[in-house]
mmCIF file of C-alpha atoms and ligand atoms in Angstrom:
data_model
loop_
_atom_site.group_PDB
_atom_site.id
_atom_site.type_symbol
_atom_site.label_atom_id
_atom_site.label_comp_id
_atom_site.label_asym_id
_atom_site.label_seq_id
_atom_site.Cartn_x
_atom_site.Cartn_y
_atom_site.Cartn_z
ATOM 1 C CA MET A 18 81.829 87.008 131.428
ATOM 2 C CA VAL A 19 82.143 89.616 128.719
ATOM 3 C CA PHE A 20 84.601 88.639 125.973
ATOM 4 C CA TYR A 21 85.648 90.849 123.095
ATOM 5 C CA PHE A 22 87.811 90.859 120.024
ATOM 6 C CA SER A 23 88.664 94.303 118.706
ATOM 7 C CA GLY A 24 91.076 95.252 115.918
ATOM 8 C CA THR A 25 90.749 98.994 116.429
ATOM 9 C CA GLY A 26 88.840 99.631 119.659
ATOM 10 C CA ASN A 27 85.132 99.766 118.715
ATOM 11 C CA SER A 28 84.196 96.359 120.085
ATOM 12 C CA LYS A 29 86.435 96.908 123.132
ATOM 13 C CA PHE A 30 84.559 100.137 123.863
ATOM 14 C CA VAL A 31 81.168 98.401 123.573
ATOM 15 C CA ALA A 32 82.285 95.396 125.653
ATOM 16 C CA GLU A 33 83.730 97.594 128.403
ATOM 17 C CA ARG A 34 80.546 99.653 128.621
ATOM 18 C CA ILE A 35 78.395 96.517 128.909
ATOM 19 C CA ALA A 36 80.791 94.903 131.394
ATOM 20 C CA LYS A 37 80.931 97.983 133.634
ATOM 21 C CA ALA A 38 77.134 98.195 133.766
ATOM 22 C CA ILE A 39 76.840 94.573 134.861
ATOM 23 C CA GLY A 40 79.672 94.854 137.395
ATOM 24 C CA GLN A 41 82.280 92.915 135.456
ATOM 25 C CA GLU A 42 85.490 93.455 133.500
ATOM 26 C CA ALA A 43 85.706 92.843 129.774
ATOM 27 C CA THR A 44 88.204 90.201 128.633
ATOM 28 C CA ASP A 45 90.194 90.393 125.387
ATOM 29 C CA VAL A 46 90.200 87.067 123.497
ATOM 30 C CA ALA A 47 93.403 87.834 121.539
ATOM 31 C CA PRO A 48 95.801 86.476 124.219
ATOM 32 C CA TYR A 49 93.750 83.243 124.362
ATOM 33 C CA ILE A 50 93.982 82.887 120.586
ATOM 34 C CA ARG A 51 97.735 83.503 120.560
ATOM 35 C CA SER A 52 98.267 80.942 123.293
ATOM 36 C CA TYR A 53 95.998 78.371 121.565
ATOM 37 C CA LEU A 54 97.959 78.810 118.323
ATOM 38 C CA GLY A 55 101.156 78.131 120.297
ATOM 39 C CA ASP A 56 100.249 75.013 122.291
ATOM 40 C CA LYS A 57 96.837 73.907 120.858
ATOM 41 C CA GLU A 58 95.567 73.662 124.450
ATOM 42 C CA GLU A 59 91.820 74.345 124.712
ATOM 43 C CA HIS A 60 90.806 76.985 127.211
ATOM 44 C CA VAL A 61 88.160 75.807 129.631
ATOM 45 C CA PHE A 62 85.747 78.325 131.131
ATOM 46 C CA ASP A 63 83.792 76.717 133.932
ATOM 47 C CA LYS A 64 81.808 79.553 135.493
ATOM 48 C CA ASP A 65 78.144 78.846 135.045
ATOM 49 C CA GLU A 66 76.917 82.346 134.246
ATOM 50 C CA VAL A 67 75.923 84.653 131.404
ATOM 51 C CA TYR A 68 78.455 84.972 128.560
ATOM 52 C CA VAL A 69 78.581 87.998 126.247
ATOM 53 C CA PHE A 70 80.678 87.921 123.067
ATOM 54 C CA VAL A 71 81.429 91.253 121.365
ATOM 55 C CA CYS A 72 83.251 91.487 118.026
ATOM 56 C CA PRO A 73 83.225 93.303 114.670
ATOM 57 C CA SER A 74 81.346 92.264 111.570
ATOM 58 C CA TYR A 75 83.653 91.127 108.748
ATOM 59 C CA MET A 76 81.992 90.470 105.404
ATOM 60 C CA SER A 77 78.513 90.623 106.954
ATOM 61 C CA ALA A 78 79.278 87.977 109.587
ATOM 62 C CA PRO A 79 81.013 87.848 112.981
ATOM 63 C CA ALA A 80 84.808 88.174 112.709
ATOM 64 C CA ARG A 81 86.445 84.761 112.471
ATOM 65 C CA THR A 82 88.755 85.828 115.283
ATOM 66 C CA MET A 83 85.796 85.529 117.683
ATOM 67 C CA THR A 84 84.242 82.421 116.124
ATOM 68 C CA PHE A 85 87.693 80.759 116.228
ATOM 69 C CA PHE A 86 88.004 81.624 119.938
ATOM 70 C CA ILE A 87 84.561 80.180 120.724
ATOM 71 C CA GLU A 88 85.124 77.053 118.633
ATOM 72 C CA SER A 89 88.494 76.354 120.237
ATOM 73 C CA SER A 90 87.306 76.872 123.850
ATOM 74 C CA THR A 91 85.118 74.884 126.228
ATOM 75 C CA PHE A 92 82.185 76.458 128.058
ATOM 76 C CA PRO A 93 79.738 74.993 130.570
ATOM 77 C CA ALA A 94 76.640 73.412 128.974
ATOM 78 C CA LYS A 95 73.517 75.536 128.543
ATOM 79 C CA ILE A 96 75.128 78.876 129.459
ATOM 80 C CA LYS A 97 73.130 81.883 128.337
ATOM 81 C CA SER A 98 75.088 83.406 125.422
ATOM 82 C CA TYR A 99 74.636 86.941 124.059
ATOM 83 C CA PHE A 100 76.351 88.202 120.900
ATOM 84 C CA VAL A 101 76.975 91.879 120.097
ATOM 85 C CA ILE A 102 78.344 92.746 116.660
ATOM 86 C CA THR A 103 79.851 96.141 115.905
ATOM 87 C CA CYS A 104 79.683 97.187 112.267
ATOM 88 C CA ALA A 105 79.964 100.208 109.981
ATOM 89 C CA SER A 106 76.468 99.653 108.553
ATOM 90 C CA SER A 107 75.075 96.136 109.080
ATOM 91 C CA SER A 108 75.831 92.911 110.950
ATOM 92 C CA GLY A 109 74.490 90.981 107.923
ATOM 93 C CA ILE A 110 73.966 87.283 108.619
ATOM 94 C CA SER A 111 75.547 87.343 112.095
ATOM 95 C CA THR A 112 72.259 86.347 113.762
ATOM 96 C CA ARG A 113 72.210 82.998 111.995
ATOM 97 C CA VAL A 114 75.964 82.358 112.219
ATOM 98 C CA ASP A 115 75.925 83.055 115.975
ATOM 99 C CA ARG A 116 72.837 80.924 116.572
ATOM 100 C CA GLU A 117 74.398 77.973 114.742
ATOM 101 C CA LEU A 118 77.648 78.369 116.683
ATOM 102 C CA ALA A 119 75.831 78.595 120.023
ATOM 103 C CA ASP A 120 73.801 75.467 119.176
ATOM 104 C CA LYS A 121 76.977 73.607 118.224
ATOM 105 C CA LYS A 122 78.574 74.521 121.561
ATOM 106 C CA GLY A 123 75.452 73.548 123.545
ATOM 107 C CA MET A 124 74.773 77.126 124.671
ATOM 108 C CA ASP A 125 71.397 78.716 125.342
ATOM 109 C CA TYR A 126 71.366 81.333 122.535
ATOM 110 C CA MET A 127 69.931 84.673 123.686
ATOM 111 C CA GLY A 128 70.338 86.637 120.445
ATOM 112 C CA THR A 129 72.611 88.874 118.401
ATOM 113 C CA ALA A 130 72.420 92.669 118.512
ATOM 114 C CA GLN A 131 74.216 95.044 116.169
ATOM 115 C CA VAL A 132 75.823 98.371 117.084
ATOM 116 C CA VAL A 133 76.827 100.757 114.295
ATOM 117 C CA MET A 134 80.291 102.195 114.979
ATOM 118 C CA PRO A 135 82.919 103.986 112.827
ATOM 119 C CA GLN A 136 84.395 102.265 109.779
ATOM 120 C CA ASN A 137 87.905 100.845 110.342
ATOM 121 C CA TYR A 138 88.530 98.950 107.075
ATOM 122 C CA ILE A 139 91.190 101.306 105.802
ATOM 123 C CA ALA A 140 92.390 98.842 103.133
ATOM 124 C CA LEU A 141 89.083 99.262 101.257
ATOM 125 C CA PHE A 142 87.221 102.289 102.610
ATOM 126 C CA THR A 143 88.015 105.803 103.739
ATOM 127 C CA THR A 144 87.735 106.316 107.456
ATOM 128 C CA LYS A 145 85.835 109.413 108.589
ATOM 129 C CA ASP A 146 87.340 112.341 110.494
ATOM 130 C CA LYS A 147 87.270 112.487 114.306
ATOM 131 C CA GLU A 148 84.180 114.713 114.517
ATOM 132 C CA ASP A 149 82.028 112.503 112.261
ATOM 133 C CA ASN A 150 83.216 109.387 114.074
ATOM 134 C CA GLN A 151 82.295 110.950 117.423
ATOM 135 C CA LYS A 152 78.717 111.526 116.179
ATOM 136 C CA ILE A 153 78.459 107.825 115.280
ATOM 137 C CA ILE A 154 79.783 106.815 118.709
ATOM 138 C CA ASP A 155 77.397 109.214 120.502
ATOM 139 C CA ALA A 156 74.459 107.698 118.589
ATOM 140 C CA ALA A 157 75.605 104.182 119.539
ATOM 141 C CA ILE A 158 75.654 104.772 123.298
ATOM 142 C CA PRO A 159 71.854 104.572 123.926
ATOM 143 C CA GLU A 160 71.733 101.409 121.792
ATOM 144 C CA ILE A 161 74.534 99.808 123.813
ATOM 145 C CA ASP A 162 72.675 100.699 127.012
ATOM 146 C CA GLN A 163 69.424 99.165 125.720
ATOM 147 C CA ILE A 164 71.294 95.949 124.883
ATOM 148 C CA THR A 165 72.840 95.998 128.367
ATOM 149 C CA ASP A 166 69.395 96.294 129.978
ATOM 150 C CA LYS A 167 68.246 93.205 128.101
ATOM 151 C CA ILE A 168 71.319 91.295 129.258
ATOM 152 C CA LYS A 169 70.789 92.434 132.862
ATOM 153 C CA ASN A 170 67.176 91.210 132.700
ATOM 154 C CA LEU A 171 68.164 87.956 130.989
ATOM 155 C CA ALA A 172 65.835 88.884 128.118
ATOM 156 C CA LYS A 173 66.299 87.855 124.473
ATOM 157 C CA LEU A 174 67.935 90.457 122.201
ATOM 158 C CA GLU A 175 66.062 92.012 119.311
ATOM 159 C CA GLU A 176 67.557 90.655 116.110
ATOM 160 C CA ARG A 177 68.069 91.853 112.563
ATOM 161 C CA LYS A 178 65.849 89.840 110.167
ATOM 162 C CA LEU A 179 67.533 88.223 107.184
ATOM 163 C CA TYR A 180 66.267 88.776 103.624
ATOM 164 C CA PHE A 181 65.315 85.903 101.335
ATOM 165 C CA LEU A 182 68.508 84.136 100.133
ATOM 166 C CA GLU A 183 70.680 86.572 102.102
ATOM 167 C CA TYR A 184 72.306 83.771 104.103
ATOM 168 C CA PRO A 185 73.555 81.480 101.279
ATOM 169 C CA THR A 186 74.609 84.417 99.112
ATOM 170 C CA THR A 187 76.547 86.073 101.930
ATOM 171 C CA VAL A 188 78.210 82.819 103.021
ATOM 172 C CA GLY A 189 79.451 82.304 99.437
ATOM 173 C CA VAL A 190 80.855 85.829 99.155
ATOM 174 C CA ARG A 191 82.319 85.749 102.682
ATOM 175 C CA ASP A 192 84.133 82.436 102.160
ATOM 176 C CA MET A 193 85.511 83.554 98.802
ATOM 177 C CA TYR A 194 86.689 86.859 100.284
ATOM 178 C CA TYR A 195 88.448 85.178 103.236
ATOM 179 C CA LYS A 196 90.143 82.725 100.877
ATOM 180 C CA HIS A 197 91.226 85.024 98.077
ATOM 181 C CA PHE A 198 91.349 88.601 99.349
ATOM 182 C CA MET A 199 92.330 88.548 103.026
ATOM 183 C CA LYS A 200 95.996 88.439 102.085
ATOM 184 C CA THR A 201 99.019 90.245 103.472
ATOM 185 C CA LYS A 202 101.113 90.738 100.364
ATOM 186 C CA LYS A 203 99.910 94.320 99.993
ATOM 187 C CA PHE A 204 101.092 95.331 103.478
ATOM 188 C CA ALA A 205 104.286 97.383 103.290
ATOM 189 C CA VAL A 206 106.313 99.387 105.761
ATOM 190 C CA THR A 207 107.739 102.850 105.105
ATOM 191 C CA ASP A 208 110.901 104.560 106.349
ATOM 192 C CA ALA A 209 108.843 106.137 109.157
ATOM 193 C CA CYS A 210 108.996 102.799 111.042
ATOM 194 C CA VAL A 211 110.993 103.002 114.282
ATOM 195 C CA GLY A 212 110.930 99.263 115.019
ATOM 196 C CA CYS A 213 108.815 99.657 118.180
ATOM 197 C CA GLY A 214 107.105 96.251 117.707
ATOM 198 C CA LYS A 215 103.564 97.456 118.413
ATOM 199 C CA CYS A 216 102.283 95.884 115.181
ATOM 200 C CA VAL A 217 103.685 92.517 116.349
ATOM 201 C CA LYS A 218 101.957 92.822 119.744
ATOM 202 C CA VAL A 219 98.519 93.803 118.438
ATOM 203 C CA CYS A 220 98.175 91.024 115.839
ATOM 204 C CA PRO A 221 95.727 88.427 117.225
ATOM 205 C CA PHE A 222 97.175 85.673 115.036
ATOM 206 C CA ASN A 223 100.934 86.086 115.711
ATOM 207 C CA ASN A 224 101.186 86.926 112.037
ATOM 208 C CA ILE A 225 103.867 89.624 112.174
ATOM 209 C CA VAL A 226 107.554 89.297 113.039
ATOM 210 C CA LEU A 227 110.248 91.954 113.185
ATOM 211 C CA ALA A 228 113.258 91.303 110.985
ATOM 212 C CA ASP A 229 116.013 93.942 111.091
ATOM 213 C CA ASN A 230 113.570 96.035 113.154
ATOM 214 C CA LYS A 231 110.964 96.087 110.378
ATOM 215 C CA PRO A 232 107.689 94.114 110.332
ATOM 216 C CA SER A 233 107.126 91.295 107.913
ATOM 217 C CA TRP A 234 103.745 89.598 107.494
ATOM 218 C CA GLY A 235 102.920 85.876 107.421
ATOM 219 C CA GLY A 236 99.854 84.307 105.832
ATOM 220 C CA ASN A 237 97.417 83.982 108.759
ATOM 221 C CA CYS A 238 95.511 87.268 108.543
ATOM 222 C CA THR A 239 91.850 88.236 108.916
ATOM 223 C CA HIS A 240 92.402 91.860 107.859
ATOM 224 C CA CYS A 241 91.469 93.118 111.334
ATOM 225 C CA MET A 242 93.391 96.316 110.516
ATOM 226 C CA ALA A 243 94.971 96.470 113.980
ATOM 227 C CA CYS A 244 98.550 96.677 112.680
ATOM 228 C CA ILE A 245 97.976 99.389 110.068
ATOM 229 C CA ASN A 246 95.701 101.539 112.221
ATOM 230 C CA GLN A 247 97.591 101.225 115.484
ATOM 231 C CA CYS A 248 101.128 101.877 114.228
ATOM 232 C CA PRO A 249 102.140 105.028 116.175
ATOM 233 C CA LYS A 250 104.153 106.323 113.195
ATOM 234 C CA ASN A 251 101.551 105.568 110.471
ATOM 235 C CA ALA A 252 104.370 103.596 108.857
ATOM 236 C CA ILE A 253 102.221 100.792 107.413
ATOM 237 C CA GLU A 254 100.421 101.000 104.081
ATOM 238 C CA TYR A 255 98.123 98.577 102.288
ATOM 239 C CA GLY A 256 98.937 98.863 98.573
ATOM 240 C CA LYS A 257 97.674 102.181 97.282
ATOM 241 C CA GLY A 258 94.406 101.742 99.220
ATOM 242 C CA SER A 259 95.532 103.341 102.483
ATOM 243 C CA ALA A 260 97.798 106.146 101.265
ATOM 244 C CA GLY A 261 96.897 109.503 102.812
ATOM 245 C CA LYS A 262 93.871 108.148 104.693
ATOM 246 C CA PRO A 263 93.428 109.012 108.379
ATOM 247 C CA ARG A 264 94.103 106.010 110.631
ATOM 248 C CA TYR A 265 91.311 104.888 112.942
ATOM 249 C CA ARG A 266 92.364 104.188 116.535
ATOM 250 C CA GLY A 267 88.985 103.691 118.140
ATOM 251 C CA PRO A 268 86.709 105.766 120.394
ATOM 252 C CA GLU A 269 89.524 106.316 122.877
ATOM 253 C CA GLY A 270 92.385 106.591 120.381
HETATM 254 C C1 FMN B 2 87.871 92.950 107.214
HETATM 255 C C2 FMN B 2 86.737 93.866 107.574
HETATM 256 C C3 FMN B 2 85.481 93.600 107.073
HETATM 257 C C4 FMN B 2 84.402 94.434 107.422
HETATM 258 N N1 FMN B 2 83.164 94.104 106.957
HETATM 259 C C5 FMN B 2 82.115 94.844 107.353
HETATM 260 C C6 FMN B 2 80.802 94.495 106.911
HETATM 261 O O1 FMN B 2 80.597 93.508 106.197
HETATM 262 N N2 FMN B 2 79.747 95.292 107.300
HETATM 263 C C7 FMN B 2 79.936 96.392 108.095
HETATM 264 O O2 FMN B 2 78.952 97.075 108.393
HETATM 265 N N3 FMN B 2 81.177 96.738 108.544
HETATM 266 C C8 FMN B 2 82.257 95.993 108.190
HETATM 267 N N4 FMN B 2 83.519 96.329 108.641
HETATM 268 C C9 FMN B 2 83.659 97.454 109.598
HETATM 269 C C10 FMN B 2 83.820 96.962 111.041
HETATM 270 O O3 FMN B 2 82.920 95.905 111.306
HETATM 271 C C11 FMN B 2 83.573 98.078 112.063
HETATM 272 O O4 FMN B 2 84.306 99.212 111.797
HETATM 273 C C12 FMN B 2 83.849 97.529 113.465
HETATM 274 O O5 FMN B 2 83.188 98.323 114.422
HETATM 275 C C13 FMN B 2 85.328 97.486 113.808
HETATM 276 O O6 FMN B 2 85.449 96.978 115.118
HETATM 277 P P1 FMN B 2 86.802 96.986 115.964
HETATM 278 O O7 FMN B 2 87.265 98.425 116.095
HETATM 279 O O8 FMN B 2 86.401 96.422 117.278
HETATM 280 O O9 FMN B 2 87.811 96.154 115.263
HETATM 281 C C14 FMN B 2 84.603 95.551 108.287
HETATM 282 C C15 FMN B 2 85.883 95.814 108.769
HETATM 283 C C16 FMN B 2 86.951 94.985 108.418
HETATM 284 C C17 FMN B 2 88.313 95.293 108.974
HETATM 285 S S1 SF4 B 3 104.138 99.577 114.860
HETATM 286 FE FE1 SF4 B 3 104.849 100.870 113.184
HETATM 287 S S2 SF4 B 3 106.718 101.839 113.934
HETATM 288 FE FE2 SF4 B 3 106.290 100.098 115.276
HETATM 289 S S3 SF4 B 3 107.452 98.368 114.340
HETATM 290 FE FE3 SF4 B 3 105.372 98.269 113.505
HETATM 291 S S4 SF4 B 3 105.501 99.438 111.586
HETATM 292 FE FE4 SF4 B 3 107.315 99.977 112.798
HETATM 293 S S1 SF4 B 4 98.482 91.046 110.124
HETATM 294 FE FE1 SF4 B 4 97.526 93.000 110.723
HETATM 295 S S2 SF4 B 4 95.503 92.936 109.729
HETATM 296 FE FE2 SF4 B 4 96.311 90.824 109.687
HETATM 297 S S3 SF4 B 4 95.451 89.838 111.533
HETATM 298 FE FE3 SF4 B 4 97.481 90.676 112.089
HETATM 299 S S4 SF4 B 4 97.076 92.728 112.903
HETATM 300 FE FE4 SF4 B 4 95.231 92.055 111.808
#
């Protein structure tokens, strides 16, 4: 099975390309997360086959959306597990985080590959224009295909090596960032909002509700940037950080 989490389409694009090449369909983990948050019922996957998990890098590690999905699901013992991390520049310590998670779940860890894709973190960085993003996507395609070949051949993935002390330093920064900076109080909606509810639907954590046809944000956010980038009216801002910046809607957006 090929699972993906994708705030803005990059990881979906990578997962779908891998899945198509191995004769499968890619599966979005967001509905599983939303349902788990509702009834706390673990999802059980019992097919004894290869599992591929594709998600973005957040703070130099796999997005917690994906690690939460894996931790709160049951998989058959000893399944071969591949991890593919999309990132704007580096997957950081994902190799070690994924290996530890796979070990904890009793999986046969086959490696973590990184694929550089366009930046989507509009709250902090400026997204590039369409032409520059397309060049990044074009450069990623041969890499995705090489990763797919390894998966097809059940070979281990080539991994990024970690620098001395990179792991403990990054874990410290990542945990602090999740705790203190991944907040929603800076999200605001403008008069351009038409109350369509798309932001509610795309949030993987059921974190947005519409009140008087306008979104309001709860506290369970991983800054995936789905709501702000996917609003069809560009009606969401993040403090002053996002004003005037082009929204990023993924390779097919
Ligand atoms: C909260 C957040 C943190 C990010 N941290 C990193 C990072 O540490 N390193 C990096 O190279 N890219 C980082 N990015 C960029 C994304 O990993 C990259 O754009 C990814 O391909 C987005 O995937 P998606 O479209 O599937 O959501 C971050 C993006 C977000 C939203
Ligand atoms: S997606 Fe945009 S237009 Fe639609 S309800 Fe949310 S903020 Fe309003
Ligand atoms: S509130 Fe927006 S940024 Fe936060 S998790 Fe939901 S969709 Fe992602």
